[in-house]
Every structure is written in C-alpha cells, then in structure tokens.
Short mmCIF file of C-alpha atoms and ligand atoms in Angstrom, two decimals:
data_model
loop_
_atom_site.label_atom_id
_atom_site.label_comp_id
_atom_site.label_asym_id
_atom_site.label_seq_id
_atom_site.Cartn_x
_atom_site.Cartn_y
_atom_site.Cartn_z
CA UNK A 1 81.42 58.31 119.57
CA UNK A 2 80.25 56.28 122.43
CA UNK A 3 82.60 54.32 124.57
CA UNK A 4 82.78 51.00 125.70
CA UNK A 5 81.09 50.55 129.54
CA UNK A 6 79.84 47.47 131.57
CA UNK A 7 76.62 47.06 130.04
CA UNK A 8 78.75 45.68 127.03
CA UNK A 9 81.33 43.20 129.06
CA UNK A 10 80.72 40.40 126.30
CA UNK A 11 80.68 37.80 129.91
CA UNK A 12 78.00 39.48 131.04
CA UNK A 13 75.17 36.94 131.64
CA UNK A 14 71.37 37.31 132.78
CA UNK A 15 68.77 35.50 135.03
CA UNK A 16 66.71 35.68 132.30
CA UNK A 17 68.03 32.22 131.11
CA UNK A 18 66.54 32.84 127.17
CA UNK A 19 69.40 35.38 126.84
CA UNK A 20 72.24 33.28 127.06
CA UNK A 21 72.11 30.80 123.98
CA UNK A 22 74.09 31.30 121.52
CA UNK A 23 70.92 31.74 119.26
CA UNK A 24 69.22 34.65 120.69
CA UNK A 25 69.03 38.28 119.18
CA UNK A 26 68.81 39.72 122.65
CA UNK A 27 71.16 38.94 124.80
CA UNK A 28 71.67 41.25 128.10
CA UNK A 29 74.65 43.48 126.28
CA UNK A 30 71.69 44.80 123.78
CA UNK A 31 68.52 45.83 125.74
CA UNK A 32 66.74 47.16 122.39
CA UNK A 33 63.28 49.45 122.65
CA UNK A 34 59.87 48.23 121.55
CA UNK A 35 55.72 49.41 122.20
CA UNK A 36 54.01 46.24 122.84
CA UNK A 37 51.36 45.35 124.74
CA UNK A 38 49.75 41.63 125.56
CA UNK A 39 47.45 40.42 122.63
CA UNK A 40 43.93 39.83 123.73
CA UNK A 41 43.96 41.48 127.01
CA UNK A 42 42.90 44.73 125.83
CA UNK A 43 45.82 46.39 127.44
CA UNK A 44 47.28 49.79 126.56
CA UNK A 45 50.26 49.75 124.21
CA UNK A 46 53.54 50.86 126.06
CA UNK A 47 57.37 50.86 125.92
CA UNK A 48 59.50 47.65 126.75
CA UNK A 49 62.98 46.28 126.70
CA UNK A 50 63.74 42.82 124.75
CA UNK A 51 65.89 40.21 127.12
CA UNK A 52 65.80 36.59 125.98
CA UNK A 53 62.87 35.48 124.67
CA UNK A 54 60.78 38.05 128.03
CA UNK A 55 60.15 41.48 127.36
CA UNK A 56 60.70 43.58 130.42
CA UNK A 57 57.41 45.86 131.00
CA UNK A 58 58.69 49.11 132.16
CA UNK A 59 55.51 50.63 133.44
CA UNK A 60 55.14 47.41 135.84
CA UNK A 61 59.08 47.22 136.53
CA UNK A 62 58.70 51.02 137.79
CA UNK A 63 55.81 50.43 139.72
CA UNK A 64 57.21 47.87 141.29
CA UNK A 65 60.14 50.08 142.34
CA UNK A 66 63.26 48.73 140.35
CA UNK A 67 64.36 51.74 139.41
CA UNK A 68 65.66 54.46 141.85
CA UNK A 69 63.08 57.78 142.18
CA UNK A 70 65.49 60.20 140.21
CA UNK A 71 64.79 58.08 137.07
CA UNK A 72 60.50 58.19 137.50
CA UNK A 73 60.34 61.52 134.97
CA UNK A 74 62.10 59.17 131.97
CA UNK A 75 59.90 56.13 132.69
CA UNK A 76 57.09 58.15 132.67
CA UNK A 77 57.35 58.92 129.03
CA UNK A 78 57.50 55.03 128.84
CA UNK A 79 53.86 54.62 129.55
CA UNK A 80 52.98 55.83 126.52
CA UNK A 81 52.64 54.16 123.11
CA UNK A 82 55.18 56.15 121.45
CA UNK A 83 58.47 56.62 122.32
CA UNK A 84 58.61 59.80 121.16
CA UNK A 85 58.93 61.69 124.34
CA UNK A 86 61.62 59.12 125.90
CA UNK A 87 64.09 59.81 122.29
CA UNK A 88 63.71 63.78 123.53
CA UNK A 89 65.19 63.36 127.02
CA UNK A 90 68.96 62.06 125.33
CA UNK A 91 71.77 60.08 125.66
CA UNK A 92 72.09 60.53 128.83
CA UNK A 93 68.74 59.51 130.08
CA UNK A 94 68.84 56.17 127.46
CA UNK A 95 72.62 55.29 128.99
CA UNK A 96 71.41 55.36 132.54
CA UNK A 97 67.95 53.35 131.92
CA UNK A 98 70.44 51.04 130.31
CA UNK A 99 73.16 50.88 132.78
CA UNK A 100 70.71 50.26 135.15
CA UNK A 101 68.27 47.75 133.59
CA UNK A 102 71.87 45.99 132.95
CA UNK A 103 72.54 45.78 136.48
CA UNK A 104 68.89 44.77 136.69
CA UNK A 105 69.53 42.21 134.52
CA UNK A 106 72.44 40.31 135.49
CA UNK A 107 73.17 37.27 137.32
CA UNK A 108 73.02 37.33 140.54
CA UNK A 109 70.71 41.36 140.60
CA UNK A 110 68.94 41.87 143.57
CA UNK A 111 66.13 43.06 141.73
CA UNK A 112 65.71 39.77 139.85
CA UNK A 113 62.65 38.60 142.27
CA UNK A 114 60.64 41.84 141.60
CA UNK A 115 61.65 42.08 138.21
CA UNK A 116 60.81 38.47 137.25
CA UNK A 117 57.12 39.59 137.73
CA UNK A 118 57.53 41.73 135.23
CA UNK A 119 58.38 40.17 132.41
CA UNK A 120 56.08 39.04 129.76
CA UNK A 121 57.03 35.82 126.83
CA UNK A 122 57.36 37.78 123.26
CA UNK A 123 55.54 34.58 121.83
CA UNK A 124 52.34 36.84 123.71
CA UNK A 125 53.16 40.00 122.79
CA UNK A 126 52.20 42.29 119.75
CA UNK A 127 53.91 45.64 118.44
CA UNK A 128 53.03 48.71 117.45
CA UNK A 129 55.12 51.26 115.63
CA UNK A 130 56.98 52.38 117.64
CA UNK A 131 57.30 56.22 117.55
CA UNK A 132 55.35 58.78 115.66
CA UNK A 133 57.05 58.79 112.70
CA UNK A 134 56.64 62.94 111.83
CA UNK A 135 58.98 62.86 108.95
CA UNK A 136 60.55 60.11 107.00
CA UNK A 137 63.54 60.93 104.87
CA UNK A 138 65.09 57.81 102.50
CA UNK A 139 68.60 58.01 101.69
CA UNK A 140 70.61 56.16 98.99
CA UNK A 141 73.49 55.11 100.35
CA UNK A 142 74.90 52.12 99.09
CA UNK A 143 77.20 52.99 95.71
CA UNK A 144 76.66 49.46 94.58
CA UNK A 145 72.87 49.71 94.93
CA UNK A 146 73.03 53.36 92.70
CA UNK A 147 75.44 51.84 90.10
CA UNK A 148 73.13 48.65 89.43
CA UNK A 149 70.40 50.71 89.22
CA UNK A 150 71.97 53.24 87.49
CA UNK A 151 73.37 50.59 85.12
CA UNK A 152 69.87 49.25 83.81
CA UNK A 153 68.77 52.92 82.96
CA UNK A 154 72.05 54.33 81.81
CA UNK A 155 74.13 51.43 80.17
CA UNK A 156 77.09 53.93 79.95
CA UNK A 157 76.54 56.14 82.59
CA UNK A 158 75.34 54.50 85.82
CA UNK A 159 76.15 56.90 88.72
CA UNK A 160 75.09 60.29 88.29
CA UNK A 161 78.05 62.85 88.97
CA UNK A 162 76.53 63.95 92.39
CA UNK A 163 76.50 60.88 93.68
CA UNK A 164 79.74 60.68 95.88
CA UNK A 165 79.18 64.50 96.66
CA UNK A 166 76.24 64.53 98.15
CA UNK A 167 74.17 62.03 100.51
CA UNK A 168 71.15 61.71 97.98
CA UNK A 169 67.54 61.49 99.44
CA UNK A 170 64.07 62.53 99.01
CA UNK A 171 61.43 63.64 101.07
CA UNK A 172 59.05 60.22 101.52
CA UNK A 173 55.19 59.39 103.38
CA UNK A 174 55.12 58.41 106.72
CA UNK A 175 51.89 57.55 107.52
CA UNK A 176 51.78 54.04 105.44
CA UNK A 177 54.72 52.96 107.80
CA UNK A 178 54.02 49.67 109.79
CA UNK A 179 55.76 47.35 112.22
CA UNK A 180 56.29 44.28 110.95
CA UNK A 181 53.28 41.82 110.40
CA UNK A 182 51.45 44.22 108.87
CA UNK A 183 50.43 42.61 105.34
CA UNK A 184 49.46 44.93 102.63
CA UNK A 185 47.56 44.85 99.63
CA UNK A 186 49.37 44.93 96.18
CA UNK A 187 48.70 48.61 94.68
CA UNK A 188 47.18 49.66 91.89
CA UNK A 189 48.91 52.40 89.72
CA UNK A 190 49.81 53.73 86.73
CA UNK A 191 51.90 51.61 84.37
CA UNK A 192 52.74 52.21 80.46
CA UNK A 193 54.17 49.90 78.52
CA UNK A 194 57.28 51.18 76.75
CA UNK A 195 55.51 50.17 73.41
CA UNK A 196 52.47 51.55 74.75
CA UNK A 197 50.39 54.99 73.44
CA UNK A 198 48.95 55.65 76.87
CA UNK A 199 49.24 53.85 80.65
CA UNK A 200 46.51 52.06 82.47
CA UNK A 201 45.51 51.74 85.72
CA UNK A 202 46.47 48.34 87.07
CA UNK A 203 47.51 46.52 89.85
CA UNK A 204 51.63 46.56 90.03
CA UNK A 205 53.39 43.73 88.23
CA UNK A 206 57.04 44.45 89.01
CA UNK A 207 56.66 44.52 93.67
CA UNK A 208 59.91 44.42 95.07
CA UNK A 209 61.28 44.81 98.29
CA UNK A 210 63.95 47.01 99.83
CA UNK A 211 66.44 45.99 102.66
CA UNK A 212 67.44 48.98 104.40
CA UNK A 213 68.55 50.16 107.85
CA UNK A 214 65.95 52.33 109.51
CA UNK A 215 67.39 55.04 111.49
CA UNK A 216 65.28 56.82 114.31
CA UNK A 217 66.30 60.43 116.05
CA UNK A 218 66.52 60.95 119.21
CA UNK A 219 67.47 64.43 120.83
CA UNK A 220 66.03 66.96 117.37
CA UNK A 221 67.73 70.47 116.30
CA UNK A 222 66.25 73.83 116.34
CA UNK A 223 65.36 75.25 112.44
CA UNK A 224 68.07 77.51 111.37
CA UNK A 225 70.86 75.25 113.47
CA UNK A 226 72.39 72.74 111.68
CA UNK A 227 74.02 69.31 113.18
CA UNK A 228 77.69 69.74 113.44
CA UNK A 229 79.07 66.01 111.91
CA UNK A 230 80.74 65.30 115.23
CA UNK A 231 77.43 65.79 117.53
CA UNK A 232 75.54 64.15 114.75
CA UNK A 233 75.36 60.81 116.79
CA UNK A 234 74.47 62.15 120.11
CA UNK A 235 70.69 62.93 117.67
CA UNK A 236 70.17 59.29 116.94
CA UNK A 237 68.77 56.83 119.35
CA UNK A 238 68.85 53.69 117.55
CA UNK A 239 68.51 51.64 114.23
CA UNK A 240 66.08 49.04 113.25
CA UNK A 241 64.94 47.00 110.03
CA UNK A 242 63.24 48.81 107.30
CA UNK A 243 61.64 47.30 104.24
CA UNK A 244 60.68 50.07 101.84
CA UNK A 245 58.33 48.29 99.49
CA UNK A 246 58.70 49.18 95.55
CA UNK A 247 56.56 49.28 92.48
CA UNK A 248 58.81 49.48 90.10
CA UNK A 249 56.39 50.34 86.87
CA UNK A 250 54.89 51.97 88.97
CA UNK A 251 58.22 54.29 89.44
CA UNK A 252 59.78 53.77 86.30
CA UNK A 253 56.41 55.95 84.65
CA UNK A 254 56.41 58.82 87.31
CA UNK A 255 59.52 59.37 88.91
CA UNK A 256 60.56 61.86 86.23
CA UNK A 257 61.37 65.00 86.96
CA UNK A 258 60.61 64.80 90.46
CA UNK A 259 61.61 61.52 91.73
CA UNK A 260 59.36 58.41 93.19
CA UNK A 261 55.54 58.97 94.67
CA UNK A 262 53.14 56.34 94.52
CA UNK A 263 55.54 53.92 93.52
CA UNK A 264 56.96 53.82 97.39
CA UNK A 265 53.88 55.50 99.48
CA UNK A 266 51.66 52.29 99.53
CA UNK A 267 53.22 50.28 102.36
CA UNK A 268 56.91 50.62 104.67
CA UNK A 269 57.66 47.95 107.02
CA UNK A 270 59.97 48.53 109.93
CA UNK A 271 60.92 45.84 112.94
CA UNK A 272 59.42 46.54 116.24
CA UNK A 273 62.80 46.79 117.96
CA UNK A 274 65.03 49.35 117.62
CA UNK A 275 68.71 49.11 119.01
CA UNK A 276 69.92 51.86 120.46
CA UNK A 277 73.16 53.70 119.43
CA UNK A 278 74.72 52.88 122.79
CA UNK A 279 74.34 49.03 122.55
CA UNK A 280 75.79 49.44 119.02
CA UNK A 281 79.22 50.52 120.08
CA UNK A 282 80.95 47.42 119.84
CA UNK A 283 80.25 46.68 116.31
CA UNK A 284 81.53 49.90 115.22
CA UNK A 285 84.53 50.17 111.80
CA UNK A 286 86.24 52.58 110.28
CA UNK A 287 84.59 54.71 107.71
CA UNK A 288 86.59 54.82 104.60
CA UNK A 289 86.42 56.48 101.18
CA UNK A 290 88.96 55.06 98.62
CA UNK A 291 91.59 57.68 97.51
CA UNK A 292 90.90 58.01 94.01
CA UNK A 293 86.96 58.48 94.61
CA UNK A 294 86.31 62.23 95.47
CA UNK A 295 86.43 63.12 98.90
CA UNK A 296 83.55 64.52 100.97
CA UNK A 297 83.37 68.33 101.98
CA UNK A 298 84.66 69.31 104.99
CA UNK A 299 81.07 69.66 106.97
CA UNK A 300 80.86 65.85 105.96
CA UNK A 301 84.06 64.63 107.31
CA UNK A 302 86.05 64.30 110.36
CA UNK A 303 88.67 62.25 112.40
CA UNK A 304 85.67 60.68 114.20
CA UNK A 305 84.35 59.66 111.45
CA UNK A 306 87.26 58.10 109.99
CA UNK A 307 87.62 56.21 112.96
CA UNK A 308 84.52 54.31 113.86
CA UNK A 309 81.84 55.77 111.74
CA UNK A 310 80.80 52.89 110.21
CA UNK A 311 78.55 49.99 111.68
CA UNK A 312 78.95 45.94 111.17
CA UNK A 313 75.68 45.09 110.67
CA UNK A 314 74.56 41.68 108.45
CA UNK A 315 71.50 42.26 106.80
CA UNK A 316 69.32 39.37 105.50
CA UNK A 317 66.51 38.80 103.15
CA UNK A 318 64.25 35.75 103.62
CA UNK A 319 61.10 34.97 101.28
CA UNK A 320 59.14 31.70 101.69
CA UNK A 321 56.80 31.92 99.23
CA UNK A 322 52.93 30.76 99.62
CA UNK A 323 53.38 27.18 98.05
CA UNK A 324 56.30 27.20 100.50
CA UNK A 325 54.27 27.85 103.43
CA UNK A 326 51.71 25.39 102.24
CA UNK A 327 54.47 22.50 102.03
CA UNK A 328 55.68 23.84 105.58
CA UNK A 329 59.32 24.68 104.65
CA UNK A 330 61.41 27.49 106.17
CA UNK A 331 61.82 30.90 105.13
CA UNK A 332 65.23 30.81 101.91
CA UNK A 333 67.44 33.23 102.69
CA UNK A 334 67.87 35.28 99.36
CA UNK A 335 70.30 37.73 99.83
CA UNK A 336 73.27 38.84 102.89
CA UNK A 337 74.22 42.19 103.18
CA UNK A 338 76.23 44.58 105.42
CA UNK A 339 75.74 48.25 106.22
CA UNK A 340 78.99 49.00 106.30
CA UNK A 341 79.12 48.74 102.85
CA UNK A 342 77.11 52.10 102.89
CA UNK A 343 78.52 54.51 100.97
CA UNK A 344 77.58 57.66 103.36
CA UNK A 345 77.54 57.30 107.51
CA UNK A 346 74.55 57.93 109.37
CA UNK A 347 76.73 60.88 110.74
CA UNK A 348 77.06 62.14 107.27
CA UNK A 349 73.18 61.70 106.46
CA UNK A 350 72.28 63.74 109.73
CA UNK A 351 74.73 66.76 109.40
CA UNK A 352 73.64 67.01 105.43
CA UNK A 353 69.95 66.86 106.67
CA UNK A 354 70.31 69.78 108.66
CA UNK A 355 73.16 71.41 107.06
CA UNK A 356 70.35 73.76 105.41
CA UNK A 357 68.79 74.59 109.16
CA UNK A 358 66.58 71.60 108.59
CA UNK A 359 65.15 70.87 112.17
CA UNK A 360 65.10 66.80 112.69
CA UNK A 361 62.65 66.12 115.25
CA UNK A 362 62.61 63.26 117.98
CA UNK A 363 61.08 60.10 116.09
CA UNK A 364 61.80 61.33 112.76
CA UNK A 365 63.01 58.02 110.11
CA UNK A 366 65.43 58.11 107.80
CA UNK A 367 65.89 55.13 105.79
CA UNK A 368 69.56 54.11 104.38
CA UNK A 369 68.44 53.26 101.12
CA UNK A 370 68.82 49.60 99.79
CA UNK A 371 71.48 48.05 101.18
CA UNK A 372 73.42 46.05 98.44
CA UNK A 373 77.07 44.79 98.42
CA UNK A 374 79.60 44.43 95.96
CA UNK A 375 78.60 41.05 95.10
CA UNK A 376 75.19 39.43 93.17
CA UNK A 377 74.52 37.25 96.41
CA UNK A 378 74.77 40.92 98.66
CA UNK A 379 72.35 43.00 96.32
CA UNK A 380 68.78 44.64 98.31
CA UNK A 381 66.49 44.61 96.29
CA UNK A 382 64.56 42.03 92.99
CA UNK A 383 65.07 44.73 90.70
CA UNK A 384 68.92 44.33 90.99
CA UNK A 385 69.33 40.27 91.30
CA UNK A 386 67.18 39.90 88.37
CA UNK A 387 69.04 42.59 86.39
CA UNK A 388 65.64 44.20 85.76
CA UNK A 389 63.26 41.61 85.51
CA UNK A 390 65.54 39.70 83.55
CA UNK A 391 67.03 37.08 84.76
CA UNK A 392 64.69 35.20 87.41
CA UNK A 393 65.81 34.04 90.80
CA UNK A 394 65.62 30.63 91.49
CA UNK A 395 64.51 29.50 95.00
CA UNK A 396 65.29 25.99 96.05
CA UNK A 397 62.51 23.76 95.54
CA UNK A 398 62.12 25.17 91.85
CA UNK A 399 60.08 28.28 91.86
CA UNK A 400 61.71 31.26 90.54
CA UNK A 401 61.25 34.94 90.84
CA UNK A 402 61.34 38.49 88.92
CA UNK A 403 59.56 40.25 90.95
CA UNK A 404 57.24 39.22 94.12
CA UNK A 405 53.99 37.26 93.23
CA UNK A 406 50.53 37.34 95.69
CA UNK A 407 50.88 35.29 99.65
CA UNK A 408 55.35 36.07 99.34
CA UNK A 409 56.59 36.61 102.83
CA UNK A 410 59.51 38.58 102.78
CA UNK A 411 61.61 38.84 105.91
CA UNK A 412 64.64 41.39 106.95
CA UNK A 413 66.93 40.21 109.38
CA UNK A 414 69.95 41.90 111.37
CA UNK A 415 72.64 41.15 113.55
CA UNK A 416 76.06 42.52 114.77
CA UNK A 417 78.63 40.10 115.68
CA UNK A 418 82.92 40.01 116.13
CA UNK A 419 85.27 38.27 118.06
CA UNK A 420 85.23 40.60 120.74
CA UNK A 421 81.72 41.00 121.53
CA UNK A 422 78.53 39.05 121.64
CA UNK A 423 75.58 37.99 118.48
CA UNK A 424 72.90 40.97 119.14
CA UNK A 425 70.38 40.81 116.70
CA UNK A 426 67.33 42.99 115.48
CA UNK A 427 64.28 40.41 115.28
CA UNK A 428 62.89 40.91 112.10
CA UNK A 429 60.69 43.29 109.88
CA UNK A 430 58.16 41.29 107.78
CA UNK A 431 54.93 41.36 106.19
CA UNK A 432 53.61 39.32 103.45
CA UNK A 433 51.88 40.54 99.82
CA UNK A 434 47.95 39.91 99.65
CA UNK A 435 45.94 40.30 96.56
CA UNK A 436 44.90 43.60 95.00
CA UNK A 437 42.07 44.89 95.51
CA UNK A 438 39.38 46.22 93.79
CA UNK A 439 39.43 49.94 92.84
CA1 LIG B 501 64.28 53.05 99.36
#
C-alpha cells in the first residue's frame, strides 16, 4: 500500500490558478498522465501532466531545466507517444516525477516562471491512447452486475457457482481501443431471432455501453513468476475510464461455449488520463467480503488487502442524445456508481492473472467489468436498467431508451472525494454512435 506524503496535503494549492476551484478534476494533489499534443500544429504526440485546466508539457518543462539531471533518463521515455517505457521504470521513478512536479507546482515554486512557459490550455490539446495496449484482459467484478445479468438468462440461477471463487475474465482485442472522442460506427453482426430458423447479418439493434474502471500496468512479471497479492500494486500505475461497448444480439448468438467475440471487439473507449496509483492513496477503503459469502483462497487474500484494498471512486454515465444536442441541452446523467462496490480488488485481479506464470507486461489493460451497484439508479450498463430490453429508460425531456439509437453520446465520468482529502477527478471517456455502414 502506498502511504500518505506531501504531494497529497489536501491545502496544498498551485500557481496554476485553474486548479484551485472547487470544480476542477485536477487539482495539484492528482497530477494524472496523458499523450497529447497541440491540434493543428503538426506536433509530435508526447506525455503530459493535467494541472487546472494547463497541461504541463514534459519534454519542454525538461528542456527548460525544471527537473534536476538525475531524473533526464525517466523524462526521456516521456518524449514518446506511449507511455509504455515510463510504466517500466516503477514506482519509484512515477513518485519522484510526482514529488517533484508537486513542488513544481505549488504556490510560491521557484520554478513557476520557467514552468509557466510550458504549459499548454487542454481546450487546445488532443489525445492519443495513451500506451500500447499489448494485451487487454476484462474482468467481471461487480456481483451485482453478474447477478442481473445472470438473472435475465437464468431466472433461478443467476450467479454461476464460480463466481465468488474466482476473479472471472476473458482474454479481449486491443487494437479497437480508443481515447475518448473517437466515434464509431454501429456494427454489423450476426443476430437470430429466438423464433428465428437461421440469423442474418445486420447492423446491431440492442448497443449498449459499459462503465468500467480501466486499469493500466506498470512495472510487468517475468512468465513462470507469478504476482504475490501483496506486491500486486507496486505492477499498476494508474486507473482511468473505460467504456467497453456491447452488442448484445450480437453476444447473446455467439458467446456460447466460448464466451463474447464480435459482440465486444468493434470499438473500447478509454479517457485520456490515467491517475496514477500514488495520487489514489487517499481515497483508499477497506476491502470486505461478507461472512456468510465464501471466502477467497489464500493467494487472493491478505491483511493488506483487508485494510485498504478497495478504492472510492464515483462513476457516472451521461448520454445526451442527438435531438438533445440539437435543442442544446446538457449531457443527463443516467446512472452513479462506485468501484468499491467491486466484488474482486485490483490486487486480487493481478495476482489471479499471473497466478498461472502469466507475464503482465508494462501497458497491458485490464478492464473491471461493468461497474453496477446494489441499486437500479447504480447499474453499468442498458442491458441491466432496462431489465433486458424491457422496460425503457426515460430521459427527461421525454425520449426513452432500450438500448442506444444512431448520434447518442455517452459519457463516463470519475472522481474520488472524502472529508479528508480533495475532489480529483478523471475527465471523461466518450464517444458518440454514428450510423452503420454499408457492408
Ligand atoms: Ca465488459
């Protein structure tokens, strides 16, 4: 677990004046990652840290010699358009780029005149993904999500007996993965009518969304040496938004015997930011599994886990809908989550990934699986607040919705807050449905 330092004194305030209203995701105590570069300068992509409504460029901010010459190797790997190479060098390397970018940072830094150059409005900027995503695991971790599910395929039998054993996952595509604003066509794919002899080949009908918590690795494991539970968070640098778009006839024909395909493989969206591990500390709970529910093996549990392995993160889903963005009204928040109602840590998900000598490798996603709550206001995903097409949603102005129609803009949102430390928040992950096309 990662302790409490300076860079998270909850007085802390910046130069940077954007990062001191009460409104802002990124205030100085959270410093989150992101490849950006200027749009329309033809500029090379490159790695930068979120303060206010300013990103700080590092390439220019080392150049212009804000950080001391022991810390050139790490900002190096910062040049490039992936951060791949920076999540390799550790915790150690990300807690002293933070500690001193924090120092940078705050009011009344020496550095403030040099760094001030530096800094470029995120109202310019666009993002790119922001690490090479070589593998991209998705996890089902919320019991409430499985049992709703569950529910509308198994009346009397909802969650399947392995459920609180194991960390359930598959193996999913990484290449269709994209940083928010990234639109995407609706697919085409097989679909059968349950009264039907045969399927067709159409575009989807039943598009939903996911809201998950993506979760990047840092520092990766050799193959043959698994991740001991209590190490398992020194691996991961930092979380971020993840919408894992789903056809759901799509899936509801194929995913027998060997679980979803096409159904999933068409289009991911994740935020640009990720926050690191290290700004998360604050926000951390205890990770609990009620006494009469079985409890997990011994390679999946631990006093450190017990004690903080759980993260306080709202989650939020927002759709404004294309006759809403023609009448100029707001996004409607749909649905308010929390991933610490997940089921499984991201401790637990890391040590059972590699329990098997899996090697996790610097960049590598895993995705939580949709986060739903207890309640019908908390649940992730269409599929569950319509009760399987069912029952429509309705938004406020009087359009409903099953499942997500052409021109929807759906939008995660994120933030950690208590009463002992500061609103950080995660920007956003979001990306709106266009027509399909022709095939
Ligand atoms: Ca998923």
């Amino acid at each position: 677990m990662l302790n409490l330092n300076e860079t998270h004194n909850p007085s802390l305030r910046s130069w940077v004046a954007s990062a001191n209203t009460n409104d802002t995701d990124f205030p100085i105590q959270n410093l989150p990652f992101a490849i950006f570069r200027r749009a329309g300068h033809g500029e090379s992509y490159r790695a930068g840290v979120a303060i206010g409504e300013h990103i700080v460029d590092l390439r220019a901010a080392h150049k212009a010699g804000v950080f001391p010459m022991e810390m050139t190797p790490a900002l190096k790997t910062l040049y490039k358009p992936r951060l791949n190479k920076f999540m390799a060098l550790g915790k150690e390397t990300w807690s002293a780029l933070r500690l001193h970018l924090s120092n940078s940072l705050k009011e009344g830094a020496p550095q403030s005149a040099q760094l001030e150059a530096c800094l470029i409005p995120q109202a310019q900027a666009e993002y790119k993904i922001p690490a090479r995503i070589g593998d991209y695991t998705d996890f089902y971790t919320s019991i409430h999500h499985a049992t709703n599910v569950g529910k509308l395929f198994r009346p009397d039998n909802p969650l399947l007996p392995n459920y609180q054993w194991v960390p359930i996952g598959y193996h999913g595509r990484s290449s269709s993965i994209k940083v928010s604003g990234s639109d995407f066509h609706r697919p085409h794919g097989q679909l059968k009518a349950p009264d039907a002899d045969a399927p067709v080949l159409e575009p989807c009908k039943r598009l939903d969304y996911e809201l998950e918590v993506g979760i990047y690795i840092g520092e990766g494991n050799e193959i043959g040496s698994p991740i001991k539970l209590d190490q398992a968070e020194d691996h991961v640098f930092g979380l971020c938004l993840f919408n894992d778009w789903s056809a759901r006839d799509i899936q509801g024909w194929e995913y027998q015997p060997l679980g979803p395909f096409l159904s999933k493989s068409f289009a991911s969206t994740v935020s640009p930011w990720i926050v690191t591990m290290e700004a998360l500390a604050p926000y951390r709970q205890n990770w609990d599994r009620p006494s009469d529910h079985p409890q997990p093996l011994p390679y999946l549990d631990s006093h450190d886990l017990r004690n903080g392995g759980a993260v306080d993160m709202q989650l939020e889903v927002y759709i404004q809908t294309a006759a809403m963005r023609a009448e100029g009204m707001e996004p409607e928040r749909i649905a308010l989550s929390n991933f610490n109602q997940s089921y499984w840590s991201i401790s637990q998900m890391v040590a059972h990934h590699s329990v098997n000598g899996c090697n996790l490798k610097p960049g590598d996603l895993f995705g939580s699986g949709t986060m739903s709550g207890p309640n019908p206001e908390s649940v992730g995903a269409l599929l569950e607040a319509t009760v399987g097409g069912r029952e429509p949603i309705m938004l406020g102005h009087g359009e409903k919705r099953t499942f997500l129609e052409d021109g929807d803009t759906v939008i995660l949102k994120g933030h950690c807050v208590n009463d002992n430390a500061p609103k950080i928040g995660f920007g956003e992950a979001k990306a709106t449905v266009l027509p399909a096309k022709e095939v």
